[in-house]
């Protein structure tokens, strides 16, 4: 059993309310807290099955909707947009605001951050900007882009922004960011086949009105700035060296370059001096490993990793 609740808090952008879902286990004492940072074009409540599983094992779970996602829409702006200025930093600050708020509710409980996809990149930014505030971090569906790839993306994004504006959608930029993901699964049934090996999961994603929306040029550009920040070695060197980090991904996830990008990211963390860095790649699974048919094995692996660090 768990208590399910929702609330809002003010975003660091100074104008938007951030929506949060919370799952609290009952009865019994809370053993730890897991905060979830979701991916692009989705929202926190999609993680409810995972949250309920963790609750059943004594973990309180919170998951906010990032700026421009779910029920945290910016007034007068499209969805999948982080804001006119400093959007990436605002989202990371919102993650920290929620962490501080939740940590006060569950005083002295081990606190973990779980970031998926874009949420993993946001989480990695958080690890650099706010070292020493977490007891562990799980990075799911992450990857690693070279400086040359990031620079090329910025060039195209800036050109399209000058032509269309930050709040606009660009087919060219979208193809650059996400269009290549389906190539490994040709002939593709849908444009989102890369999300999951399960057709039912892909169809549910497509049918959800809060998933898969058009990614704005502004978010695309903000994410590229975030990727620059998290792949700079001098920034990674600022992370808490004692922080346990667990990389998990499908070995057929194109975001992580079929595992190769996940390995590169892990190696960068070890180069930065982190001493407890583990990785697991799941054979045959794609991007959303928490939603694949064999998700129960992923759930259990994450739980085992968390419990070993309580």
PDB file of N, CA and C in Angstrom, residues 25-75:
ATOM      1  N   UNK A  25       5.126   5.062   1.131  1.00  0.00           N
ATOM      2  CA  UNK A  25       4.730   3.722   1.595  1.00  0.00           C
ATOM      3  C   UNK A  25       4.044   3.759   2.952  1.00  0.00           C
ATOM      4  N   UNK A  26       3.023   2.899   3.102  1.00  0.00           N
ATOM      5  CA  UNK A  26       2.372   2.679   4.391  1.00  0.00           C
ATOM      6  C   UNK A  26       1.988   1.209   4.470  1.00  0.00           C
ATOM      7  N   UNK A  27       1.954   0.579   5.622  1.00  0.00           N
ATOM      8  CA  UNK A  27       2.501   1.121   6.867  1.00  0.00           C
ATOM      9  C   UNK A  27       4.014   0.905   6.915  1.00  0.00           C
ATOM     10  N   UNK A  28       4.628   1.225   8.038  1.00  0.00           N
ATOM     11  CA  UNK A  28       6.054   0.980   8.214  1.00  0.00           C
ATOM     12  C   UNK A  28       6.888   2.215   7.974  1.00  0.00           C
ATOM     13  N   UNK A  29       8.137   2.137   8.356  1.00  0.00           N
ATOM     14  CA  UNK A  29       9.051   3.266   8.254  1.00  0.00           C
ATOM     15  C   UNK A  29       9.610   3.389   6.845  1.00  0.00           C
ATOM     16  N   UNK A  30       9.745   4.605   6.392  1.00  0.00           N
ATOM     17  CA  UNK A  30      10.372   4.879   5.102  1.00  0.00           C
ATOM     18  C   UNK A  30      11.874   4.600   5.215  1.00  0.00           C
ATOM     19  N   UNK A  31      12.377   3.775   4.307  1.00  0.00           N
ATOM     20  CA  UNK A  31      13.794   3.383   4.352  1.00  0.00           C
ATOM     21  C   UNK A  31      14.677   4.337   3.578  1.00  0.00           C
ATOM     22  N   UNK A  32      14.123   4.955   2.546  1.00  0.00           N
ATOM     23  CA  UNK A  32      14.897   5.854   1.706  1.00  0.00           C
ATOM     24  C   UNK A  32      13.973   6.576   0.749  1.00  0.00           C
ATOM     25  N   UNK A  33      14.541   7.504  -0.010  1.00  0.00           N
ATOM     26  CA  UNK A  33      13.770   8.316  -0.948  1.00  0.00           C
ATOM     27  C   UNK A  33      14.397   8.211  -2.337  1.00  0.00           C
ATOM     28  N   UNK A  34      13.553   8.082  -3.359  1.00  0.00           N
ATOM     29  CA  UNK A  34      14.000   8.093  -4.748  1.00  0.00           C
ATOM     30  C   UNK A  34      13.278   9.229  -5.471  1.00  0.00           C
ATOM     31  N   UNK A  35      14.039  10.135  -6.033  1.00  0.00           N
ATOM     32  CA  UNK A  35      13.487  11.223  -6.838  1.00  0.00           C
ATOM     33  C   UNK A  35      13.740  10.921  -8.306  1.00  0.00           C
ATOM     34  N   UNK A  36      12.694  11.021  -9.129  1.00  0.00           N
ATOM     35  CA  UNK A  36      12.775  10.660 -10.544  1.00  0.00           C
ATOM     36  C   UNK A  36      12.787  11.906 -11.413  1.00  0.00           C
ATOM     37  N   UNK A  37      13.727  11.960 -12.355  1.00  0.00           N
ATOM     38  CA  UNK A  37      13.784  13.011 -13.371  1.00  0.00           C
ATOM     39  C   UNK A  37      13.467  12.360 -14.711  1.00  0.00           C
ATOM     40  N   UNK A  38      12.323  12.708 -15.291  1.00  0.00           N
ATOM     41  CA  UNK A  38      11.845  12.042 -16.503  1.00  0.00           C
ATOM     42  C   UNK A  38      12.543  12.557 -17.763  1.00  0.00           C
ATOM     43  N   UNK A  39      12.234  11.924 -18.887  1.00  0.00           N
ATOM     44  CA  UNK A  39      12.852  12.272 -20.160  1.00  0.00           C
ATOM     45  C   UNK A  39      12.081  13.323 -20.929  1.00  0.00           C
ATOM     46  N   UNK A  40      12.549  13.606 -22.139  1.00  0.00           N
ATOM     47  CA  UNK A  40      11.922  14.619 -22.982  1.00  0.00           C
ATOM     48  C   UNK A  40      10.556  14.127 -23.469  1.00  0.00           C
ATOM     49  N   UNK A  41       9.613  15.048 -23.558  1.00  0.00           N
ATOM     50  CA  UNK A  41       8.275  14.762 -24.103  1.00  0.00           C
ATOM     51  C   UNK A  41       7.564  13.642 -23.353  1.00  0.00           C
ATOM     52  N   UNK A  42       7.700  13.632 -22.027  1.00  0.00           N
ATOM     53  CA  UNK A  42       6.921  12.734 -21.173  1.00  0.00           C
ATOM     54  C   UNK A  42       6.666  13.452 -19.858  1.00  0.00           C
ATOM     55  N   UNK A  43       6.394  12.708 -18.766  1.00  0.00           N
ATOM     56  CA  UNK A  43       6.028  13.366 -17.512  1.00  0.00           C
ATOM     57  C   UNK A  43       6.178  12.369 -16.362  1.00  0.00           C
ATOM     58  N   UNK A  44       6.127  12.896 -15.143  1.00  0.00           N
ATOM     59  CA  UNK A  44       6.463  12.099 -13.972  1.00  0.00           C
ATOM     60  C   UNK A  44       5.555  10.929 -13.685  1.00  0.00           C
ATOM     61  N   UNK A  45       4.248  11.071 -13.918  1.00  0.00           N
ATOM     62  CA  UNK A  45       3.323  10.012 -13.522  1.00  0.00           C
ATOM     63  C   UNK A  45       3.482   8.754 -14.366  1.00  0.00           C
ATOM     64  N   UNK A  46       4.188   8.840 -15.512  1.00  0.00           N
ATOM     65  CA  UNK A  46       4.450   7.630 -16.295  1.00  0.00           C
ATOM     66  C   UNK A  46       5.254   6.613 -15.494  1.00  0.00           C
ATOM     67  N   UNK A  47       5.896   7.059 -14.432  1.00  0.00           N
ATOM     68  CA  UNK A  47       6.759   6.181 -13.637  1.00  0.00           C
ATOM     69  C   UNK A  47       6.011   5.569 -12.454  1.00  0.00           C
ATOM     70  N   UNK A  48       4.692   5.683 -12.458  1.00  0.00           N
ATOM     71  CA  UNK A  48       3.912   5.187 -11.328  1.00  0.00           C
ATOM     72  C   UNK A  48       4.101   3.693 -11.054  1.00  0.00           C
ATOM     73  N   UNK A  49       4.102   2.805 -12.055  1.00  0.00           N
ATOM     74  CA  UNK A  49       4.331   1.382 -11.734  1.00  0.00           C
ATOM     75  C   UNK A  49       5.671   1.143 -11.033  1.00  0.00           C
ATOM     76  N   UNK A  50       6.708   1.824 -11.482  1.00  0.00           N
ATOM     77  CA  UNK A  50       8.027   1.709 -10.863  1.00  0.00           C
ATOM     78  C   UNK A  50       7.987   2.280  -9.446  1.00  0.00           C
ATOM     79  N   UNK A  51       7.319   3.430  -9.287  1.00  0.00           N
ATOM     80  CA  UNK A  51       7.211   4.057  -7.972  1.00  0.00           C
ATOM     81  C   UNK A  51       6.474   3.153  -6.986  1.00  0.00           C
ATOM     82  N   UNK A  52       5.395   2.522  -7.438  1.00  0.00           N
ATOM     83  CA  UNK A  52       4.642   1.629  -6.558  1.00  0.00           C
ATOM     84  C   UNK A  52       5.483   0.416  -6.145  1.00  0.00           C
ATOM     85  N   UNK A  53       6.303  -0.073  -7.072  1.00  0.00           N
ATOM     86  CA  UNK A  53       7.197  -1.179  -6.745  1.00  0.00           C
ATOM     87  C   UNK A  53       8.186  -0.759  -5.651  1.00  0.00           C
ATOM     88  N   UNK A  54       8.777   0.413  -5.809  1.00  0.00           N
ATOM     89  CA  UNK A  54       9.729   0.889  -4.802  1.00  0.00           C
ATOM     90  C   UNK A  54       9.031   1.131  -3.463  1.00  0.00           C
ATOM     91  N   UNK A  55       7.803   1.657  -3.523  1.00  0.00           N
ATOM     92  CA  UNK A  55       7.036   1.883  -2.288  1.00  0.00           C
ATOM     93  C   UNK A  55       6.802   0.574  -1.534  1.00  0.00           C
ATOM     94  N   UNK A  56       6.539  -0.468  -2.282  1.00  0.00           N
ATOM     95  CA  UNK A  56       6.297  -1.769  -1.654  1.00  0.00           C
ATOM     96  C   UNK A  56       7.512  -2.268  -0.893  1.00  0.00           C
ATOM     97  N   UNK A  57       8.668  -1.675  -1.195  1.00  0.00           N
ATOM     98  CA  UNK A  57       9.909  -2.068  -0.516  1.00  0.00           C
ATOM     99  C   UNK A  57      10.451  -0.955   0.376  1.00  0.00           C
ATOM    100  N   UNK A  58       9.563  -0.001   0.729  1.00  0.00           N
ATOM    101  CA  UNK A  58       9.924   0.979   1.750  1.00  0.00           C
ATOM    102  C   UNK A  58      10.502   2.284   1.270  1.00  0.00           C
ATOM    103  N   UNK A  59      10.451   2.559  -0.032  1.00  0.00           N
ATOM    104  CA  UNK A  59      11.004   3.810  -0.556  1.00  0.00           C
ATOM    105  C   UNK A  59       9.886   4.804  -0.880  1.00  0.00           C
ATOM    106  N   UNK A  60      10.018   6.026  -0.392  1.00  0.00           N
ATOM    107  CA  UNK A  60       9.155   7.110  -0.842  1.00  0.00           C
ATOM    108  C   UNK A  60       9.688   7.586  -2.195  1.00  0.00           C
ATOM    109  N   UNK A  61       8.783   7.962  -3.094  1.00  0.00           N
ATOM    110  CA  UNK A  61       9.173   8.355  -4.454  1.00  0.00           C
ATOM    111  C   UNK A  61       8.496   9.670  -4.809  1.00  0.00           C
ATOM    112  N   UNK A  62       9.267  10.580  -5.398  1.00  0.00           N
ATOM    113  CA  UNK A  62       8.714  11.829  -5.935  1.00  0.00           C
ATOM    114  C   UNK A  62       9.166  11.972  -7.385  1.00  0.00           C
ATOM    115  N   UNK A  63       8.282  12.521  -8.211  1.00  0.00           N
ATOM    116  CA  UNK A  63       8.598  12.740  -9.628  1.00  0.00           C
ATOM    117  C   UNK A  63       7.884  14.005 -10.088  1.00  0.00           C
ATOM    118  N   UNK A  64       8.641  15.027 -10.441  1.00  0.00           N
ATOM    119  CA  UNK A  64       8.025  16.254 -10.936  1.00  0.00           C
ATOM    120  C   UNK A  64       7.953  16.242 -12.460  1.00  0.00           C
ATOM    121  N   UNK A  65       7.053  17.061 -12.996  1.00  0.00           N
ATOM    122  CA  UNK A  65       7.012  17.321 -14.431  1.00  0.00           C
ATOM    123  C   UNK A  65       7.929  18.516 -14.700  1.00  0.00           C
ATOM    124  N   UNK A  66       8.919  18.342 -15.557  1.00  0.00           N
ATOM    125  CA  UNK A  66       9.828  19.438 -15.865  1.00  0.00           C
ATOM    126  C   UNK A  66       9.086  20.580 -16.555  1.00  0.00           C
ATOM    127  N   UNK A  67       9.709  21.734 -16.566  1.00  0.00           N
ATOM    128  CA  UNK A  67       9.143  22.879 -17.282  1.00  0.00           C
ATOM    129  C   UNK A  67       8.733  22.480 -18.697  1.00  0.00           C
ATOM    130  N   UNK A  68       7.528  22.872 -19.094  1.00  0.00           N
ATOM    131  CA  UNK A  68       7.057  22.583 -20.447  1.00  0.00           C
ATOM    132  C   UNK A  68       6.648  21.149 -20.682  1.00  0.00           C
ATOM    133  N   UNK A  69       6.457  20.390 -19.619  1.00  0.00           N
ATOM    134  CA  UNK A  69       6.073  18.982 -19.717  1.00  0.00           C
ATOM    135  C   UNK A  69       4.920  18.693 -18.763  1.00  0.00           C
ATOM    136  N   UNK A  70       4.089  17.706 -19.131  1.00  0.00           N
ATOM    137  CA  UNK A  70       3.018  17.272 -18.252  1.00  0.00           C
ATOM    138  C   UNK A  70       2.135  18.414 -17.801  1.00  0.00           C
ATOM    139  N   UNK A  71       2.016  18.577 -16.480  1.00  0.00           N
ATOM    140  CA  UNK A  71       1.190  19.635 -15.901  1.00  0.00           C
ATOM    141  C   UNK A  71       2.019  20.828 -15.435  1.00  0.00           C
ATOM    142  N   UNK A  72       3.225  20.958 -15.967  1.00  0.00           N
ATOM    143  CA  UNK A  72       4.092  22.112 -15.659  1.00  0.00           C
ATOM    144  C   UNK A  72       4.270  22.986 -16.895  1.00  0.00           C
ATOM    145  N   UNK A  73       3.174  23.236 -17.579  1.00  0.00           N
ATOM    146  CA  UNK A  73       3.243  24.017 -18.812  1.00  0.00           C
ATOM    147  C   UNK A  73       3.520  25.483 -18.515  1.00  0.00           C
ATOM    148  N   UNK A  74       4.386  26.087 -19.325  1.00  0.00           N
ATOM    149  CA  UNK A  74       4.710  27.505 -19.201  1.00  0.00           C
ATOM    150  C   UNK A  74       3.633  28.314 -19.915  1.00  0.00           C
ATOM    151  N   UNK A  75       3.022  29.247 -19.211  1.00  0.00           N
ATOM    152  CA  UNK A  75       1.920  30.019 -19.784  1.00  0.00           C
ATOM    153  C   UNK A  75       2.372  30.756 -21.046  1.00  0.00           C
TER     154      UNK A  75
END
